[in-house]
Short mmCIF file of N, CA and C in Angstrom, two decimals:
data_model
loop_
_atom_site.label_atom_id
_atom_site.label_comp_id
_atom_site.label_asym_id
_atom_site.label_seq_id
_atom_site.Cartn_x
_atom_site.Cartn_y
_atom_site.Cartn_z
N MET J 1 -18.68 -5.33 6.57
CA MET J 1 -17.82 -4.25 6.13
C MET J 1 -16.67 -4.83 5.31
N VAL J 2 -16.43 -4.26 4.18
CA VAL J 2 -15.35 -4.68 3.31
C VAL J 2 -14.11 -3.87 3.64
N GLU J 3 -13.00 -4.55 3.80
CA GLU J 3 -11.74 -3.86 4.08
C GLU J 3 -10.92 -3.81 2.79
N LYS J 4 -10.12 -2.80 2.69
CA LYS J 4 -9.21 -2.69 1.56
C LYS J 4 -7.81 -3.06 2.03
N VAL J 5 -7.05 -3.66 1.14
CA VAL J 5 -5.69 -4.08 1.45
C VAL J 5 -4.72 -3.28 0.60
N ILE J 6 -3.66 -2.79 1.24
CA ILE J 6 -2.60 -2.10 0.51
C ILE J 6 -1.31 -2.89 0.71
N TRP J 7 -0.81 -3.43 -0.38
CA TRP J 7 0.48 -4.11 -0.37
C TRP J 7 1.55 -3.08 -0.68
N PRO J 8 2.75 -3.18 -0.09
CA PRO J 8 3.83 -2.24 -0.42
C PRO J 8 4.14 -2.19 -1.91
N ALA J 9 3.96 -3.28 -2.62
CA ALA J 9 4.23 -3.31 -4.07
C ALA J 9 3.37 -2.30 -4.82
N TYR J 10 2.19 -1.99 -4.31
CA TYR J 10 1.30 -1.03 -4.97
C TYR J 10 1.93 0.35 -5.08
N LEU J 11 2.83 0.69 -4.14
CA LEU J 11 3.41 2.03 -4.08
C LEU J 11 4.89 2.07 -4.42
N ASP J 12 5.47 0.94 -4.81
CA ASP J 12 6.92 0.82 -5.00
C ASP J 12 7.35 1.32 -6.37
N ALA J 13 8.20 2.34 -6.37
CA ALA J 13 8.68 2.95 -7.61
C ALA J 13 9.56 2.00 -8.41
N ALA J 14 10.16 1.01 -7.73
CA ALA J 14 11.05 0.07 -8.42
C ALA J 14 10.27 -0.99 -9.21
N LYS J 15 9.00 -1.07 -9.00
CA LYS J 15 8.17 -2.07 -9.67
C LYS J 15 7.45 -1.45 -10.87
N SER J 16 7.21 -2.27 -11.85
CA SER J 16 6.43 -1.84 -13.01
C SER J 16 4.95 -2.09 -12.71
N ARG J 17 4.10 -1.60 -13.57
CA ARG J 17 2.67 -1.89 -13.41
C ARG J 17 2.44 -3.40 -13.48
N ARG J 18 3.17 -4.06 -14.32
CA ARG J 18 3.03 -5.50 -14.48
C ARG J 18 3.43 -6.24 -13.20
N ASP J 19 4.39 -5.68 -12.47
CA ASP J 19 4.84 -6.29 -11.23
C ASP J 19 3.96 -5.94 -10.03
N GLY J 20 2.98 -5.05 -10.24
CA GLY J 20 2.03 -4.78 -9.17
C GLY J 20 1.88 -3.34 -8.74
N ARG J 21 2.69 -2.42 -9.28
CA ARG J 21 2.54 -1.01 -8.88
C ARG J 21 1.21 -0.50 -9.38
N ARG J 22 0.47 0.21 -8.53
CA ARG J 22 -0.85 0.71 -8.91
C ARG J 22 -0.97 2.22 -8.91
N VAL J 23 0.09 2.92 -8.58
CA VAL J 23 0.06 4.38 -8.62
C VAL J 23 1.02 4.85 -9.70
N PRO J 24 0.82 6.06 -10.22
CA PRO J 24 1.78 6.59 -11.21
C PRO J 24 3.18 6.65 -10.61
N VAL J 25 4.18 6.51 -11.45
CA VAL J 25 5.56 6.45 -10.97
C VAL J 25 5.95 7.76 -10.27
N ASP J 26 5.35 8.88 -10.61
CA ASP J 26 5.70 10.14 -9.95
C ASP J 26 5.15 10.21 -8.51
N LEU J 27 4.19 9.37 -8.17
CA LEU J 27 3.68 9.29 -6.79
C LEU J 27 4.33 8.16 -6.01
N ALA J 28 4.95 7.21 -6.69
CA ALA J 28 5.52 6.04 -6.05
C ALA J 28 6.80 6.39 -5.30
N VAL J 29 7.16 5.56 -4.32
CA VAL J 29 8.39 5.74 -3.54
C VAL J 29 9.18 4.43 -3.57
N GLU J 30 10.47 4.53 -3.27
CA GLU J 30 11.32 3.35 -3.25
C GLU J 30 11.07 2.53 -1.98
N ALA J 31 10.78 1.27 -2.13
CA ALA J 31 10.65 0.29 -1.04
C ALA J 31 9.84 0.81 0.14
N PRO J 32 8.55 1.09 -0.05
CA PRO J 32 7.74 1.52 1.09
C PRO J 32 7.56 0.38 2.09
N THR J 33 7.45 0.74 3.36
CA THR J 33 7.27 -0.28 4.40
C THR J 33 5.82 -0.27 4.89
N PRO J 34 5.37 -1.37 5.45
CA PRO J 34 4.01 -1.37 6.00
C PRO J 34 3.81 -0.31 7.09
N ASP J 35 4.85 -0.01 7.86
CA ASP J 35 4.75 1.01 8.90
C ASP J 35 4.50 2.39 8.30
N GLU J 36 5.23 2.72 7.23
CA GLU J 36 5.01 4.01 6.55
C GLU J 36 3.59 4.07 5.96
N ILE J 37 3.17 2.98 5.37
CA ILE J 37 1.84 2.94 4.76
C ILE J 37 0.76 3.11 5.83
N ALA J 38 0.92 2.41 6.96
CA ALA J 38 -0.06 2.51 8.03
C ALA J 38 -0.13 3.93 8.59
N GLU J 39 1.01 4.59 8.74
CA GLU J 39 1.02 5.97 9.21
C GLU J 39 0.32 6.89 8.22
N ALA J 40 0.56 6.67 6.93
CA ALA J 40 -0.10 7.48 5.90
C ALA J 40 -1.60 7.23 5.88
N VAL J 41 -2.02 5.98 6.07
CA VAL J 41 -3.45 5.66 6.12
C VAL J 41 -4.10 6.41 7.28
N GLY J 42 -3.41 6.47 8.41
CA GLY J 42 -3.91 7.22 9.54
C GLY J 42 -4.05 8.70 9.23
N GLN J 43 -3.10 9.25 8.48
CA GLN J 43 -3.16 10.66 8.09
C GLN J 43 -4.34 10.94 7.17
N VAL J 44 -4.68 9.95 6.35
CA VAL J 44 -5.81 10.10 5.42
C VAL J 44 -7.13 10.02 6.18
N GLY J 45 -7.11 9.39 7.36
CA GLY J 45 -8.31 9.37 8.19
C GLY J 45 -8.95 8.02 8.40
N TYR J 46 -8.21 6.96 8.15
CA TYR J 46 -8.75 5.62 8.33
C TYR J 46 -7.91 4.85 9.35
N ASP J 47 -8.48 3.77 9.84
CA ASP J 47 -7.75 2.89 10.75
C ASP J 47 -6.97 1.87 9.91
N ALA J 48 -5.76 1.58 10.35
CA ALA J 48 -4.89 0.63 9.64
C ALA J 48 -4.48 -0.50 10.56
N VAL J 49 -4.43 -1.69 10.00
CA VAL J 49 -3.95 -2.87 10.71
C VAL J 49 -2.80 -3.45 9.89
N ILE J 50 -1.64 -3.55 10.51
CA ILE J 50 -0.47 -4.09 9.81
C ILE J 50 -0.43 -5.60 10.01
N GLU J 51 -0.28 -6.31 8.91
CA GLU J 51 -0.07 -7.76 8.94
C GLU J 51 1.32 -8.01 8.38
N ARG J 52 2.24 -8.38 9.22
CA ARG J 52 3.65 -8.45 8.83
C ARG J 52 4.06 -9.75 8.15
N ASP J 53 3.48 -10.85 8.51
CA ASP J 53 3.96 -12.15 8.05
C ASP J 53 3.14 -12.70 6.88
N VAL J 54 2.90 -11.85 5.89
CA VAL J 54 2.18 -12.28 4.68
C VAL J 54 2.99 -11.88 3.46
N ALA J 55 2.80 -12.62 2.38
CA ALA J 55 3.55 -12.39 1.15
C ALA J 55 2.61 -11.90 0.05
N TYR J 56 3.08 -10.98 -0.74
CA TYR J 56 2.33 -10.49 -1.88
C TYR J 56 2.14 -11.67 -2.84
N PRO J 57 0.93 -11.91 -3.33
CA PRO J 57 0.68 -13.08 -4.17
C PRO J 57 1.57 -13.20 -5.41
N ARG J 58 2.02 -12.09 -5.94
CA ARG J 58 2.89 -12.16 -7.12
C ARG J 58 4.33 -12.48 -6.76
N GLN J 59 4.67 -12.39 -5.47
CA GLN J 59 6.01 -12.72 -4.99
C GLN J 59 5.90 -13.52 -3.69
N PRO J 60 5.41 -14.75 -3.77
CA PRO J 60 5.15 -15.51 -2.54
C PRO J 60 6.40 -15.88 -1.77
N TRP J 61 7.57 -15.72 -2.32
CA TRP J 61 8.83 -16.07 -1.64
C TRP J 61 9.32 -14.94 -0.75
N THR J 62 8.71 -13.76 -0.81
CA THR J 62 9.14 -12.61 0.00
C THR J 62 7.98 -12.15 0.87
N ARG J 63 8.16 -12.17 2.16
CA ARG J 63 7.11 -11.72 3.10
C ARG J 63 7.27 -10.22 3.35
N THR J 64 6.54 -9.43 2.57
CA THR J 64 6.65 -7.98 2.67
C THR J 64 5.68 -7.38 3.67
N GLY J 65 4.66 -8.12 4.03
CA GLY J 65 3.62 -7.57 4.89
C GLY J 65 2.60 -6.82 4.06
N ARG J 66 1.52 -6.40 4.73
CA ARG J 66 0.48 -5.62 4.06
C ARG J 66 -0.25 -4.80 5.11
N VAL J 67 -1.07 -3.87 4.64
CA VAL J 67 -1.85 -3.03 5.53
C VAL J 67 -3.32 -3.17 5.16
N ARG J 68 -4.14 -3.52 6.14
CA ARG J 68 -5.58 -3.56 5.94
C ARG J 68 -6.15 -2.21 6.36
N VAL J 69 -6.96 -1.62 5.50
CA VAL J 69 -7.58 -0.33 5.77
C VAL J 69 -9.03 -0.58 6.14
N GLU J 70 -9.40 -0.15 7.33
CA GLU J 70 -10.76 -0.38 7.81
C GLU J 70 -11.59 0.89 7.66
N GLY J 71 -12.81 0.71 7.20
CA GLY J 71 -13.73 1.83 7.09
C GLY J 71 -13.62 2.62 5.81
N ALA J 72 -12.97 2.08 4.80
CA ALA J 72 -12.79 2.80 3.53
C ALA J 72 -13.69 2.23 2.44
N ASP J 73 -14.86 1.74 2.80
CA ASP J 73 -15.75 1.10 1.84
C ASP J 73 -16.17 2.04 0.71
N ASP J 74 -16.46 3.28 1.07
CA ASP J 74 -17.09 4.19 0.13
C ASP J 74 -16.13 4.79 -0.89
N ASP J 75 -14.85 4.86 -0.56
CA ASP J 75 -13.89 5.49 -1.44
C ASP J 75 -13.39 4.52 -2.50
N ALA J 76 -13.06 5.07 -3.65
CA ALA J 76 -12.44 4.25 -4.70
C ALA J 76 -11.02 3.90 -4.25
N LYS J 77 -10.59 2.69 -4.52
CA LYS J 77 -9.28 2.25 -4.07
C LYS J 77 -8.17 3.06 -4.72
N THR J 78 -8.35 3.45 -5.96
CA THR J 78 -7.33 4.25 -6.65
C THR J 78 -7.11 5.57 -5.94
N ASP J 79 -8.17 6.23 -5.55
CA ASP J 79 -8.05 7.50 -4.83
C ASP J 79 -7.35 7.31 -3.50
N LEU J 80 -7.70 6.24 -2.80
CA LEU J 80 -7.07 5.94 -1.53
C LEU J 80 -5.57 5.69 -1.72
N LEU J 81 -5.20 4.90 -2.71
CA LEU J 81 -3.79 4.59 -2.96
C LEU J 81 -3.00 5.84 -3.30
N GLN J 82 -3.56 6.72 -4.10
CA GLN J 82 -2.86 7.94 -4.47
C GLN J 82 -2.67 8.86 -3.27
N ALA J 83 -3.67 8.96 -2.42
CA ALA J 83 -3.55 9.78 -1.21
C ALA J 83 -2.50 9.20 -0.27
N VAL J 84 -2.51 7.89 -0.09
CA VAL J 84 -1.54 7.24 0.78
C VAL J 84 -0.13 7.40 0.21
N ALA J 85 0.03 7.24 -1.09
CA ALA J 85 1.34 7.40 -1.72
C ALA J 85 1.88 8.82 -1.52
N ALA J 86 1.02 9.81 -1.63
CA ALA J 86 1.44 11.19 -1.44
C ALA J 86 1.90 11.42 0.01
N TYR J 87 1.21 10.85 0.98
CA TYR J 87 1.60 10.98 2.38
C TYR J 87 2.90 10.25 2.68
N VAL J 88 3.09 9.07 2.10
CA VAL J 88 4.34 8.33 2.31
C VAL J 88 5.51 9.15 1.76
N ALA J 89 5.33 9.75 0.59
CA ALA J 89 6.39 10.59 0.01
C ALA J 89 6.66 11.79 0.92
N ALA J 90 5.60 12.39 1.48
CA ALA J 90 5.78 13.54 2.37
C ALA J 90 6.47 13.13 3.68
N LEU J 91 6.20 11.93 4.17
CA LEU J 91 6.87 11.45 5.39
C LEU J 91 8.37 11.31 5.20
N ARG J 92 8.78 11.02 3.99
CA ARG J 92 10.20 10.82 3.71
C ARG J 92 10.97 12.11 3.49
N GLU J 93 10.28 13.20 3.36
CA GLU J 93 10.97 14.48 3.11
C GLU J 93 11.53 15.06 4.38
#
């Protein structure tokens, strides 16, 4: 089974596409945390595993953590990221 990984940088509104953001800026949020992402993954219907002591490869000096999504083999990663970003934004309201 292939797992998908969601780094907080993928959803961060403060980052450019070049810096790693993978969702449109209107779906992105400021400084998302792995906990928020994991909760949103659960809302979408998948199991999430938080790995806290890892660094995003484009910023190896900062340990931001990441979320592994289990059981999301069949879905496109872009669709998953957009759904998770929408839930993270809704959690903050």
